[in-house]
XYZ file of C-alpha atoms in Angstrom:
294
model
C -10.522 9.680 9.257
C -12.947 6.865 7.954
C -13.681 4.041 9.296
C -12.841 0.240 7.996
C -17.005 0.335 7.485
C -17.024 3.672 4.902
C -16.770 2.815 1.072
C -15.993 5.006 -2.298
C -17.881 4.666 -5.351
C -15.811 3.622 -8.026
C -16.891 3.961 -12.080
C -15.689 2.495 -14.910
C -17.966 3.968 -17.819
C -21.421 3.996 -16.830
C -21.164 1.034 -14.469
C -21.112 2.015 -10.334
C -19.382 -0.786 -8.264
C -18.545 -0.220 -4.959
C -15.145 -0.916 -3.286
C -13.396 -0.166 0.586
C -11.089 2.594 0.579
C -7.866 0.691 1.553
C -5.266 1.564 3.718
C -7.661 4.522 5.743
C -9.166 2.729 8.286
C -7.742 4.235 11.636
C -10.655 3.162 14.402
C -13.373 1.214 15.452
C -11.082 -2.325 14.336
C -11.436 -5.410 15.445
C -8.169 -7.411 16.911
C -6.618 -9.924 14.716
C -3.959 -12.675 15.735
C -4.002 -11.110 19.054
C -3.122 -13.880 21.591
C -2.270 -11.701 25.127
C -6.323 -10.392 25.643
C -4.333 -7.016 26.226
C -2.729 -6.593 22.733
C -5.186 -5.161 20.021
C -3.393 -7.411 17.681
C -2.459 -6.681 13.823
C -5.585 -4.581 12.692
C -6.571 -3.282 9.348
C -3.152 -4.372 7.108
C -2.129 -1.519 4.980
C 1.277 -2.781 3.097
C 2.823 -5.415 2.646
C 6.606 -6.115 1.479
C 9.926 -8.181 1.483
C 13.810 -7.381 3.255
C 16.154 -7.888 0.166
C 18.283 -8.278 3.062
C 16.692 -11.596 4.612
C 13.673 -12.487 2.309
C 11.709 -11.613 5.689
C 7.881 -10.300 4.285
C 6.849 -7.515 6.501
C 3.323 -6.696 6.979
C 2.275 -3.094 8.074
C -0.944 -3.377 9.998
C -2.918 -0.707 12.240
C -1.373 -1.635 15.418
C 2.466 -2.243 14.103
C 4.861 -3.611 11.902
C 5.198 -7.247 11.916
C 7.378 -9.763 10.985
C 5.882 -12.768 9.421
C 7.851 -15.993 11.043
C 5.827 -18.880 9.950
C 1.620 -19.146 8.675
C 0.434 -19.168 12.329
C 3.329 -16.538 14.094
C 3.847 -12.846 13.109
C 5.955 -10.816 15.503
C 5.543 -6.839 15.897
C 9.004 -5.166 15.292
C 10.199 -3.413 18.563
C 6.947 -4.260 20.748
C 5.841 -0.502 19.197
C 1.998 -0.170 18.736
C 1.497 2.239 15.695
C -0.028 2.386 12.517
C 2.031 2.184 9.349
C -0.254 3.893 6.513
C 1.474 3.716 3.189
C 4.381 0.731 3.934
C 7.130 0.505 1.539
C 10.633 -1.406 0.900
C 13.363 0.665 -0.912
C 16.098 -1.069 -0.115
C 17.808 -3.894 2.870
C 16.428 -3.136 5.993
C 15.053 0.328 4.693
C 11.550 1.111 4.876
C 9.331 4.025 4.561
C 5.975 4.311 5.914
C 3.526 7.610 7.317
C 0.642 7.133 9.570
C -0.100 7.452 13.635
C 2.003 6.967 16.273
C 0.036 4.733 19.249
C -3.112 6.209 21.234
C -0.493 6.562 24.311
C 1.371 8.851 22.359
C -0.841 10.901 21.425
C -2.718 11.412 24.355
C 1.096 12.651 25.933
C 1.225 15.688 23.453
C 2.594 13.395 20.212
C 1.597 14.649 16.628
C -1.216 12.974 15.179
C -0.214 12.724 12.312
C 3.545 10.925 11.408
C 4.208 12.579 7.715
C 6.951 10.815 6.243
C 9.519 8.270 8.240
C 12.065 6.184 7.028
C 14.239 3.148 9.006
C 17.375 1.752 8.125
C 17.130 -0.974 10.194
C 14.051 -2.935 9.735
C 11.971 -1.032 11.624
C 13.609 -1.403 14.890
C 14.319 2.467 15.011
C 12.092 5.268 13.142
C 13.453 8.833 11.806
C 10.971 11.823 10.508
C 11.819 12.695 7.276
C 9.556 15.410 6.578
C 5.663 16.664 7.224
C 5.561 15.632 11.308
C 2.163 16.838 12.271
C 0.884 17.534 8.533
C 1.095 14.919 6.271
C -0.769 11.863 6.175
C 0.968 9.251 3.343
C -1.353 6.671 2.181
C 0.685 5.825 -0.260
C 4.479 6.503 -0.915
C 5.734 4.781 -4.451
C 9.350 5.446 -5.078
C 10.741 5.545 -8.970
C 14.044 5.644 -8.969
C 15.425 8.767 -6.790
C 11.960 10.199 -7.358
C 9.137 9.603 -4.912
C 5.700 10.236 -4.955
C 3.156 10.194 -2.633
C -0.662 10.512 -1.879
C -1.652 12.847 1.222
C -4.746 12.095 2.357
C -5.173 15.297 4.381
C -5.229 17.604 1.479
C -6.432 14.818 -0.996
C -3.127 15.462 -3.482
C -0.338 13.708 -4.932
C 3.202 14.471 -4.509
C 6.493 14.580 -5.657
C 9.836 14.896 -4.299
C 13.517 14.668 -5.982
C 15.231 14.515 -2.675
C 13.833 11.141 -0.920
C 11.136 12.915 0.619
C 12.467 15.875 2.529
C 10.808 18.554 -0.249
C 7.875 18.340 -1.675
C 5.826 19.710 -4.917
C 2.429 20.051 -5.200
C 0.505 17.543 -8.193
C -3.415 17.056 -8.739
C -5.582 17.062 -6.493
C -7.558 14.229 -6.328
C -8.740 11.014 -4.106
C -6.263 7.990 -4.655
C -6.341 4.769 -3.018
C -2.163 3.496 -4.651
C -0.062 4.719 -6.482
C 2.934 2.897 -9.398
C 5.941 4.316 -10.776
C 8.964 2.515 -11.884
C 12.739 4.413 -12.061
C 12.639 3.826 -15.987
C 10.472 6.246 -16.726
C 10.135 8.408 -13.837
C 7.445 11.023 -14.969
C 4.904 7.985 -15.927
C 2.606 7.242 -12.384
C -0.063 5.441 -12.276
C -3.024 5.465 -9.732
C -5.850 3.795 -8.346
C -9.228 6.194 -8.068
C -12.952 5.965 -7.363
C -13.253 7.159 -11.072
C -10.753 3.988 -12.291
C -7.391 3.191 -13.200
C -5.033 6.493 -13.944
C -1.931 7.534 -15.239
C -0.279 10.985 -15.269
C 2.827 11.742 -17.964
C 4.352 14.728 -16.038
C 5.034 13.663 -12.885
C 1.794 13.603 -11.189
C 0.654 17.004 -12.008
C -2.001 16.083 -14.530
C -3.867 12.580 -14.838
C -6.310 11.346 -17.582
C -8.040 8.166 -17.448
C -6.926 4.780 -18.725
C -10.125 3.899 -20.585
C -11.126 -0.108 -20.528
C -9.205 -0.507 -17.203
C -10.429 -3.344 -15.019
C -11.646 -1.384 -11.528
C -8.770 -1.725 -9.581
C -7.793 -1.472 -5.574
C -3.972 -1.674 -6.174
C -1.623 -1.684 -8.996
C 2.297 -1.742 -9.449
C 4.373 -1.066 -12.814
C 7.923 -2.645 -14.309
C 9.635 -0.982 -16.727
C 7.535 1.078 -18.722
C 4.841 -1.796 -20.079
C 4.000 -4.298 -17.749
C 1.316 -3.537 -15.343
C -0.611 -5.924 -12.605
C -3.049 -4.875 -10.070
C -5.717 -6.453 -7.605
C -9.311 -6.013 -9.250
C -11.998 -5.108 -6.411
C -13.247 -8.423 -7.263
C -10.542 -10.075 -6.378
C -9.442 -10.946 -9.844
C -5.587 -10.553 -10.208
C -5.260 -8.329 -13.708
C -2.105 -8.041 -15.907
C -1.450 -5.882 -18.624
C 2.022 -5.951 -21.437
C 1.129 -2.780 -23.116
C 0.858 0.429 -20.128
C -2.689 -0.633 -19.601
C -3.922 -0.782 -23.374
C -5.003 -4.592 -23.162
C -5.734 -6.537 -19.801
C -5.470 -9.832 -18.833
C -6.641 -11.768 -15.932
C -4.145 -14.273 -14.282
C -5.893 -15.723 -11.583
C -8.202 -14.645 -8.805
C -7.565 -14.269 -4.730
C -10.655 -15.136 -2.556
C -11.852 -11.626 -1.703
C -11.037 -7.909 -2.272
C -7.639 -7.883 -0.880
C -6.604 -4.630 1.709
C -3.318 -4.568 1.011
C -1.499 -5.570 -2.392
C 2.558 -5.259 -3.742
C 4.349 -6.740 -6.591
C 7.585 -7.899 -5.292
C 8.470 -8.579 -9.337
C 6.780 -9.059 -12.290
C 6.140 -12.906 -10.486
C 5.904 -12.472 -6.856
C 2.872 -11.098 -5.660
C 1.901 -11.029 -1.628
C -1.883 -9.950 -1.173
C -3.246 -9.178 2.577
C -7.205 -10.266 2.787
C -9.647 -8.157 4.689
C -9.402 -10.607 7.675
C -5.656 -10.443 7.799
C -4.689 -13.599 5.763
C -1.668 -13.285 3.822
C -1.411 -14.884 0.287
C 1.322 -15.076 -2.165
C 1.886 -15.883 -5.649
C 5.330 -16.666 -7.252
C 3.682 -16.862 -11.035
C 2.224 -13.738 -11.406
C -0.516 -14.188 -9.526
C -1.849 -17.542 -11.687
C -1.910 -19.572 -8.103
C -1.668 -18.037 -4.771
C -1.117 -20.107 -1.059
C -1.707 -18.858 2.686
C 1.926 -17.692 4.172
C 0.019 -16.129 7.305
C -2.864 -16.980 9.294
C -4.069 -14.920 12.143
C -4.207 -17.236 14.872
C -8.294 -16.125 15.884
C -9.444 -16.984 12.189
């Protein structure tokens, strides 16, 4: 696993920029918002999302999920310690999410790795789907009642038709996130050190989106509009499946984790755990969570 220190080259033409692989740091982290010396506190943030149920934003972090309560409080869901690599909503109160169960778990005989789990009920309980022991999802995009997913143990993407249980084999190739969107479920984009990508056949082949911005994260509506978080921190949009660009606004640093709620909400975690959010597309964005040691 690399640590929150290792970086991937990223090119866009001839031009090298360098950019942290999100979402795979898994040691060597510093506590954040910790408060009890004992707890290691929220970590690296890998996802970030919202309960249709509530309006509650969940943030996925290294050491738990965690409820957001106010700009200064986040609460981890259950008391469980345990990372939550590739965090998404799909529904009230139901999550998916892939990663590491806690150090104590492990060291007792648990599998390393978590494959694919789901909840129903905001996290409180956790089910295995599929891929205990195997899989390691660091990202899971669902389209519709397709989902896809990167595995960063055998460095492929994925697709399954039956909400994860089966899975087939699609390129092979090193992805930092993944978009799809249910109206045109064999279009997915993703994120690479070699630039923005998009496959047409359901993640079995992908060719390169030439005049991309570099991007860490991106998400897709409909089968047009794209937005995604620039390594610079520049918030891009696009109208026309990644043809043009446009940039809407900027966030104050590379961001670690990044989701598109809609086309207008956007929620964007900062490397130091800060969470932003931006209800017009990402034009302005304001602090929604501190951690209490910055």
């Amino acid at each position: 696993m690399l640590s929150i220190g290792q970086r991937l080259r990223l090119r866009t033409g001839t031009a090298l920029a360098f950019l942290a692989l999100v979402g795979t740091a898994c040691a060597g982290e510093s506590p954040q918002g910790a408060v009890d010396p004992t707890d290691p506190g929220i970590g690296h943030v890998h996802g970030l999302g919202i309960d249709p149920a509530d309006g509650t934003i969940y943030l996925a972090g290294h050491y738990g999920l965690f409820q957001i309560r106010s700009a200064d409080t986040a609460r981890r869901v259950a008391d469980r310690i345990q990372d939550h690599m590739g965090f998404t909503v799909i529904g009230p109160k139901t999550f998916l999410a892939s990663g590491h169960p806690g150090a104590a778990n492990i060291s007792s005989g648990g599998a390393v790795h978590l494959g694919l789990i789901r909840t129903t009920d905001a996290g409180a309980t956790w089910t295995s789907v599929s891929e205990t022991g195997t899989a390691d999802f660091h990202a899971i995009q669902p389209a519709g009642t397709t989902l896809y997913a990167y595995d960063s143990q055998t460095s492929q993407v994925l697709r399954s038709g039956d909400e994860g249980h089966n899975w087939a084999a699609g390129a092979k190739m090193e992805v930092i996130d993944l978009a799809a969107d249910a109206q045109d479920v064999a279009r997915v984009y993703a994120t690479t050190p070699d630039g923005l990508q998009v496959s047409q056949d359901g993640g079995r082949n992908f060719t390169a989106l030439t005049g991309s911005p570099l991007l860490s994260h991106v998400d897709v509506f409909g089968t047009d509009e794209l937005v995604g978080a620039g390594a610079d921190g520049q918030v891009h949009t696009s109208k026309d499946s990644g043809k043009t660009w446009q940039v809407s606004g900027r966030l104050p640093g590379q961001a670690s984790a990044f989701t598109a709620v809609d086309s207008q909400r956007l929620l964007a975690a900062m490397e130091d755990g800060t969470v932003m959010e931006s209800t017009d597309a990402g034009h302005r964005f304001s602090i929604v969570y501190r951690p209490a040691s910055i």
